mmCIF file of C-alpha atoms in Angstrom:
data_model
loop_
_atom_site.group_PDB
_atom_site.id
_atom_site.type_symbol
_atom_site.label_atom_id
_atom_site.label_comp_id
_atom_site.label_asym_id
_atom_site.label_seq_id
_atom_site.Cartn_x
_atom_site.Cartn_y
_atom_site.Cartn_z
ATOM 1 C CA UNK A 52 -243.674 -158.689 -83.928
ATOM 2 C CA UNK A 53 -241.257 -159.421 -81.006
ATOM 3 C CA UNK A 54 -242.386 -162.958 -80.720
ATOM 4 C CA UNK A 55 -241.347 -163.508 -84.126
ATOM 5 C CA UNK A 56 -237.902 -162.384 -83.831
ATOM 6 C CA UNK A 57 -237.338 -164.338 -80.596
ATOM 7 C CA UNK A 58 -238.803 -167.224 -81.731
ATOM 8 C CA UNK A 59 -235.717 -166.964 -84.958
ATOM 9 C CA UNK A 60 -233.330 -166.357 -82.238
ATOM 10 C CA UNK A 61 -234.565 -169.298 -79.697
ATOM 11 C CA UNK A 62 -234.141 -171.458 -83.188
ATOM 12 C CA UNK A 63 -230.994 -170.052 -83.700
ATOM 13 C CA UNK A 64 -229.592 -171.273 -80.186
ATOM 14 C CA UNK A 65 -230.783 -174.503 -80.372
ATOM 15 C CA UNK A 66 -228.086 -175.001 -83.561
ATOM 16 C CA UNK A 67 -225.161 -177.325 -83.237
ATOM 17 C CA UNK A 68 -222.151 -175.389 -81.697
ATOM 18 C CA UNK A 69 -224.269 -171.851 -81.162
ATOM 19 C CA UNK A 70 -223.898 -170.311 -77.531
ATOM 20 C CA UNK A 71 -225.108 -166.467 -78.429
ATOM 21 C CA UNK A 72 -226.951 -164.428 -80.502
ATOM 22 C CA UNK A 73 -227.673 -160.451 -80.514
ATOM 23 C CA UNK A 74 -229.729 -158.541 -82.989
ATOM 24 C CA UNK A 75 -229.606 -154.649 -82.825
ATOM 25 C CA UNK A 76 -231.498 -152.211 -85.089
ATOM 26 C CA UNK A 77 -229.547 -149.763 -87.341
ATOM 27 C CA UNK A 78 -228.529 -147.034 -84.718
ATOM 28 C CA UNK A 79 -226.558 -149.837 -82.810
ATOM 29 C CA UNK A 80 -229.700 -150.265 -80.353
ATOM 30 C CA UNK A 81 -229.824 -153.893 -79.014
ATOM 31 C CA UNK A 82 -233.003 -155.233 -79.709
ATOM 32 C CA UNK A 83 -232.451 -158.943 -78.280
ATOM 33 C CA UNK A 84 -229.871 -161.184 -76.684
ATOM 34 C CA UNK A 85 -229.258 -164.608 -75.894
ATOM 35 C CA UNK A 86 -226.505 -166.576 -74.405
ATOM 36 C CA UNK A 87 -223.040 -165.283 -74.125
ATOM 37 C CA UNK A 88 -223.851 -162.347 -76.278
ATOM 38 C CA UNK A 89 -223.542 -158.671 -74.447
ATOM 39 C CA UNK A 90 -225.916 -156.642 -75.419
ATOM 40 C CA UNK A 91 -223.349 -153.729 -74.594
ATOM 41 C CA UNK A 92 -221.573 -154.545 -77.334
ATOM 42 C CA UNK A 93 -224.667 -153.832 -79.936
ATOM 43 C CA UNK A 94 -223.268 -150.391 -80.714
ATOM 44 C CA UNK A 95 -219.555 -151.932 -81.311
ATOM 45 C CA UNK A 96 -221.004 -154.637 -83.436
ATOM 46 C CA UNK A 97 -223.112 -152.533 -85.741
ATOM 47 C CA UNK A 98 -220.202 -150.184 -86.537
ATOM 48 C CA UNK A 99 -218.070 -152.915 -87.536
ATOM 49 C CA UNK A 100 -221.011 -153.585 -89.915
ATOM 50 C CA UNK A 101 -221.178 -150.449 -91.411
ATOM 51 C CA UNK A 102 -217.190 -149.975 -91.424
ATOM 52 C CA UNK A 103 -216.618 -153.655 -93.033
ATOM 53 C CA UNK A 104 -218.885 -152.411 -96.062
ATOM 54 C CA UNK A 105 -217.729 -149.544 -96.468
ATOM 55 C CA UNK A 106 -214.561 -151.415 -97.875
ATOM 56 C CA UNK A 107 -216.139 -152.711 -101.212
ATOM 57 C CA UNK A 108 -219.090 -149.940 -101.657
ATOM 58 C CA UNK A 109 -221.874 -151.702 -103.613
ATOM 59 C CA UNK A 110 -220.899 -154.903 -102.941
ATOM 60 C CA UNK A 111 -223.492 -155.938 -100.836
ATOM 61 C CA UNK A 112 -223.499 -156.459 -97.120
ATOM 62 C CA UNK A 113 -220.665 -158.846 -96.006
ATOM 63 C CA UNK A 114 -220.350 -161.284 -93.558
ATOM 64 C CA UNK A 115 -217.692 -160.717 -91.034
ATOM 65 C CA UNK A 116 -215.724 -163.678 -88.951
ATOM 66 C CA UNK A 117 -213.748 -163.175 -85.788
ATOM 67 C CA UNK A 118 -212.046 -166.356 -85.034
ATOM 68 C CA UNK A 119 -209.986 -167.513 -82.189
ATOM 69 C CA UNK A 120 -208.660 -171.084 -80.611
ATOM 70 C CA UNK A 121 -211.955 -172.136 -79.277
ATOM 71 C CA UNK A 122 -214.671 -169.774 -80.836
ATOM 72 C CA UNK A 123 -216.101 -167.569 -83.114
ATOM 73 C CA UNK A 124 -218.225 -165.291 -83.963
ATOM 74 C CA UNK A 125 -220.158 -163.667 -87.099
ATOM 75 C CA UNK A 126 -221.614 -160.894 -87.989
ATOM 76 C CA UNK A 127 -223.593 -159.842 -90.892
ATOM 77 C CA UNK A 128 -225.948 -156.564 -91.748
ATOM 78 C CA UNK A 129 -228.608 -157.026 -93.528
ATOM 79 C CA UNK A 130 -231.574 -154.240 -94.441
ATOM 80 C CA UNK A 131 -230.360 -152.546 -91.016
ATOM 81 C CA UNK A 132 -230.790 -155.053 -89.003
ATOM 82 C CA UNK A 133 -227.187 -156.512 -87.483
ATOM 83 C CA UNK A 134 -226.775 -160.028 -86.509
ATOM 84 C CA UNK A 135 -223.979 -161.473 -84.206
ATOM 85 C CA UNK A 136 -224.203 -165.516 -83.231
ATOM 86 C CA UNK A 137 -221.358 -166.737 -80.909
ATOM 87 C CA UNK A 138 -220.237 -170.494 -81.737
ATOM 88 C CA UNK A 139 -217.860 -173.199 -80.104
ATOM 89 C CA UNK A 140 -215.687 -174.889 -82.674
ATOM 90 C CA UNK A 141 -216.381 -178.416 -82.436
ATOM 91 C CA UNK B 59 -210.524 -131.026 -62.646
ATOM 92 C CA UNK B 60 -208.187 -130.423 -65.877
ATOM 93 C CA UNK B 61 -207.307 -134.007 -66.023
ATOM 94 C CA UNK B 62 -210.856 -134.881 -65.915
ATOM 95 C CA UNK B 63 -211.456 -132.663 -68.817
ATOM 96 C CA UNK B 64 -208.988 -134.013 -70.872
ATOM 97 C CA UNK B 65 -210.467 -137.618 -70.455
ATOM 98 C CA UNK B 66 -214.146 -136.549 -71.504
ATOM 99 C CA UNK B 67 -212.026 -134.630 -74.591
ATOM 100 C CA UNK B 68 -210.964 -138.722 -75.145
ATOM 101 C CA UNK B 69 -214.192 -139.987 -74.818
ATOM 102 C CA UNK B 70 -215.346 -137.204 -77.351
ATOM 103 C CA UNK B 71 -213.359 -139.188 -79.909
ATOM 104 C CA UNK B 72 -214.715 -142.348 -79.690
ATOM 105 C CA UNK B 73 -217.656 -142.372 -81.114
ATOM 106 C CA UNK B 74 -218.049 -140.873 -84.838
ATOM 107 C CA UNK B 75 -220.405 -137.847 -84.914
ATOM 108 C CA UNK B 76 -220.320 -137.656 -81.307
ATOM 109 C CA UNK B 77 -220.149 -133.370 -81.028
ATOM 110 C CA UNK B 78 -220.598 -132.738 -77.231
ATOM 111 C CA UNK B 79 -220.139 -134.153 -73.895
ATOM 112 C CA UNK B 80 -221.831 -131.899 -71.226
ATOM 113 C CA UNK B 81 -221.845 -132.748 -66.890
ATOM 114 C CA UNK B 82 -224.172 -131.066 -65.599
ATOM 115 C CA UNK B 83 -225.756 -130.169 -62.084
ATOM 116 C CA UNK B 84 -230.147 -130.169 -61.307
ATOM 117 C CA UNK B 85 -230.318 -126.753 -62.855
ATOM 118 C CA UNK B 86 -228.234 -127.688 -66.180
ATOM 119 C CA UNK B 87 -225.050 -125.610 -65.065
ATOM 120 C CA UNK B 88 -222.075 -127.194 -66.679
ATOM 121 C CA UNK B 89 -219.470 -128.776 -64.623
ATOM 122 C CA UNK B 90 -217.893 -129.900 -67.163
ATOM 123 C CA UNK B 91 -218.169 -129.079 -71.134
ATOM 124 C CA UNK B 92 -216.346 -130.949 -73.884
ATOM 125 C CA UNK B 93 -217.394 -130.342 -77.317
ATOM 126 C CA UNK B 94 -216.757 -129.443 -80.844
ATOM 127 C CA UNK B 95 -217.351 -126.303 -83.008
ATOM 128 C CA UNK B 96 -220.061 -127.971 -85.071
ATOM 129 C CA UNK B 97 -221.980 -128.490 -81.625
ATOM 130 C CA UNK B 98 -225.490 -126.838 -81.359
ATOM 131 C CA UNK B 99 -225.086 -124.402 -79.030
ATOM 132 C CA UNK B 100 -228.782 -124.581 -78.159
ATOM 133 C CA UNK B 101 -228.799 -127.708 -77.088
ATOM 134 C CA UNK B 102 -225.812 -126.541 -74.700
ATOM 135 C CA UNK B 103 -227.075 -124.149 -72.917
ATOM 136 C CA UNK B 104 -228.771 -124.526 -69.366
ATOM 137 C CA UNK B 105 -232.371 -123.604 -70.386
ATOM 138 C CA UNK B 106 -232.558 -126.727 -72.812
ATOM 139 C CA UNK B 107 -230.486 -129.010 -70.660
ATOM 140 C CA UNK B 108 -232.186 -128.379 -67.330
ATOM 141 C CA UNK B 109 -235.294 -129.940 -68.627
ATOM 142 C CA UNK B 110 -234.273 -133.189 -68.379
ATOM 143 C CA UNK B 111 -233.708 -133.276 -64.627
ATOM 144 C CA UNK B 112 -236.581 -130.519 -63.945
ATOM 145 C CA UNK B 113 -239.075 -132.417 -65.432
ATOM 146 C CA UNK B 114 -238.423 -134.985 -67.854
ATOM 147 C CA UNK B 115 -236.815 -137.611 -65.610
ATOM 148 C CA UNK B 116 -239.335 -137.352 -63.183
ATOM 149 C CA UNK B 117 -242.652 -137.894 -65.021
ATOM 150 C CA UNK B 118 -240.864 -140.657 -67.058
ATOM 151 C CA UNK B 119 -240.339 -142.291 -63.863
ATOM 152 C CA UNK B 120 -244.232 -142.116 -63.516
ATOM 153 C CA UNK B 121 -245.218 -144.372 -65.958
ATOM 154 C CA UNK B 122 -245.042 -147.304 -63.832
ATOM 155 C CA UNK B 123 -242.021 -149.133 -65.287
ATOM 156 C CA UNK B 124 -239.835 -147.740 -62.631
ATOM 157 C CA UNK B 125 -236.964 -145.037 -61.974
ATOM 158 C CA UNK B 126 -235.927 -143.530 -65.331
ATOM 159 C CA UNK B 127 -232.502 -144.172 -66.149
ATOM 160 C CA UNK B 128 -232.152 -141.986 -69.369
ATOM 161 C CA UNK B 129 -233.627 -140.649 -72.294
ATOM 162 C CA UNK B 130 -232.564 -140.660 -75.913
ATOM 163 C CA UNK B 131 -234.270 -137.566 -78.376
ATOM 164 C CA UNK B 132 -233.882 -137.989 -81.904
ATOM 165 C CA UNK B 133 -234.215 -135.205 -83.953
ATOM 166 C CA UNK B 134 -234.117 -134.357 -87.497
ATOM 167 C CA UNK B 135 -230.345 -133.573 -87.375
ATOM 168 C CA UNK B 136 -228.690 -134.341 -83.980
ATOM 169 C CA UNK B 137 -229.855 -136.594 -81.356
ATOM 170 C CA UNK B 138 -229.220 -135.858 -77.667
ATOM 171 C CA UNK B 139 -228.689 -138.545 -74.857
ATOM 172 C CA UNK B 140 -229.309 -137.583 -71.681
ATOM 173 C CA UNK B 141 -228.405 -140.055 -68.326
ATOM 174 C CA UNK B 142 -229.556 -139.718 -64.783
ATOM 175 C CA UNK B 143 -226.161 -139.690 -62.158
ATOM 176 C CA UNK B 144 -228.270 -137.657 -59.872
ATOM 177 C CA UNK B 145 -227.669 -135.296 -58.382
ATOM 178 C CA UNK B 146 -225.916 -134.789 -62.357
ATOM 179 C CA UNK B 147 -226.900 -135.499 -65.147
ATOM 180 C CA UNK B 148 -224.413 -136.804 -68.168
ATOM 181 C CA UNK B 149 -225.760 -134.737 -71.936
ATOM 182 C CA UNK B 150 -224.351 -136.721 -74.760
ATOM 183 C CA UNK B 151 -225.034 -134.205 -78.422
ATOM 184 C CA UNK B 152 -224.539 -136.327 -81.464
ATOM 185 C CA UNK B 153 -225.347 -136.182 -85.117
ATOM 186 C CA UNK B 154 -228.798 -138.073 -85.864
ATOM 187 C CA UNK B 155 -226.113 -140.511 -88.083
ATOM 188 C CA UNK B 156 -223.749 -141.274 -84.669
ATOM 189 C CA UNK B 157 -224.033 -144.871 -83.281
ATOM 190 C CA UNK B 158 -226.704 -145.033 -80.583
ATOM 191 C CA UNK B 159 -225.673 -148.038 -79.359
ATOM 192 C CA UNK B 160 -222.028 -146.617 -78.680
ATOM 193 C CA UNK B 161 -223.018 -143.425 -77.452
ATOM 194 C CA UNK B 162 -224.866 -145.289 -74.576
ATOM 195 C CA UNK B 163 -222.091 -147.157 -74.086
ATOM 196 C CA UNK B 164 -219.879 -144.160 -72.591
ATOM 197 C CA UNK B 165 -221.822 -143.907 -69.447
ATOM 198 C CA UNK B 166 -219.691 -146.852 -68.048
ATOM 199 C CA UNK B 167 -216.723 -145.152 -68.747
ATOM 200 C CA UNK B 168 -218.341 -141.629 -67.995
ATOM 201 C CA UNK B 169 -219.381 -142.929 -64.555
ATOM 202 C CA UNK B 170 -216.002 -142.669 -63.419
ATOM 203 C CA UNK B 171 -216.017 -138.857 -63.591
ATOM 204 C CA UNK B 172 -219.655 -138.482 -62.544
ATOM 205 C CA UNK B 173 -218.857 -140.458 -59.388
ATOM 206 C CA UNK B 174 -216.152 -138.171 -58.289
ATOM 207 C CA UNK B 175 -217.744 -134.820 -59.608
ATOM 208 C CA UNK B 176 -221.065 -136.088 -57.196
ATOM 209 C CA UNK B 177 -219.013 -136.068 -54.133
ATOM 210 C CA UNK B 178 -217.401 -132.422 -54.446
ATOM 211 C CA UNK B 179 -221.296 -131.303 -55.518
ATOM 212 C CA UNK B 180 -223.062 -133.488 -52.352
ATOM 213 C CA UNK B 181 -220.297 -131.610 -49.893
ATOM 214 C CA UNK B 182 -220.685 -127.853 -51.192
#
């Protein structure tokens, strides 16, 4: 079942601009990394998840963008599972 | 030792559902106990938190994937992280809803006080 998810993930780094990628599990548990992506920051990432949909209950999971000069990064929940992939602008 | 207490009282805010941070020695006697009211006071007491470094610790360090760094119980209401710093041990009590992820995140920030509560322990 790993090998499936890390194959998504390898895929998912070989995209244009995409330096990092971390998936963690519901409790915040990092379940892969690649890149630039900490998997310290699982926990952080998967509360900012849960907090971000909290703001329009029943709304569905949304998809959350931190942006700076050179980077950015998004996150999105879905069924649990939290995704973060870490891109270069340009 | 006051001003180390009130930083684990910090910490204790940090992560929601986070009820109890315990240091404790080999035989689970606190050296230093933060937590809230709605804490399980079974889980804080020395019989239950002595396990971990009596026994647990050392036969999960058996299984051939090396020293065992901590261990994480999940149960039906409250989960309970425990970290090796021998010669303590760091308890983390939490709600079973509390952020895992974060929770095991505090031992970098924990280490601090675990460092300097393992050299007044090593000298006595």
């Amino acid at each position: 079942m790993d090998k499936e998810v890390q194959k998504c993930v390898d895929d998912l780094m070989t995209s244009t601009g995409v330096v990092g990628v971390l998936c963690a599990d519901k409790r915040g548990m990092c379940l892969t990394s690649q890149g630039i992506a900490n998997p310290d920051y699982s926990g952080s990432l998967t509360s900012l998840t849960q907090l971000a949909a909290a703001i329009e209950p029943g709304k569905g999971d949304p998809v959350i963008l931190f942006e700076n000069h050179g980077s950015q990064c998004l996150i999105h929940q879905n069924a649990g599972m939290t995704l973060a992939v870490y891109k270069t602008n340009g | 030792m006051e001003e180390l207490r009130k930083y684990v009282a910090c910490l204790l805010q940090r992560v929601d559902g986070l009820l109890a941070i315990v240091i404790t020695d080999r035989d689970g006697v606190p050296l230093v106990k933060v937590a809230l009211d709605s804490a399980p006071d079974m889980a804080l007491r020395p019989s239950y938190l002595s396990t971990f470094s009596a026994m647990a610790t050392d036969q999960a360090g058996k299984l051939g994937v090396g020293k065992n760094n901590k261990i994480i119980s999940i149960y039906s209401n409250y989960q309970v992280i425990q970290m090796n710093k021998q010669p303590l041990t760091i308890n983390l009590i939490a709600t079973k809803t509390a952020n895992t992820g974060q929770l095991v995140n505090l031992e970098n920030d924990l280490s601090v006080v675990v460092n300097d509560l393992a050299q007044a322990v090593v000298e006595t």
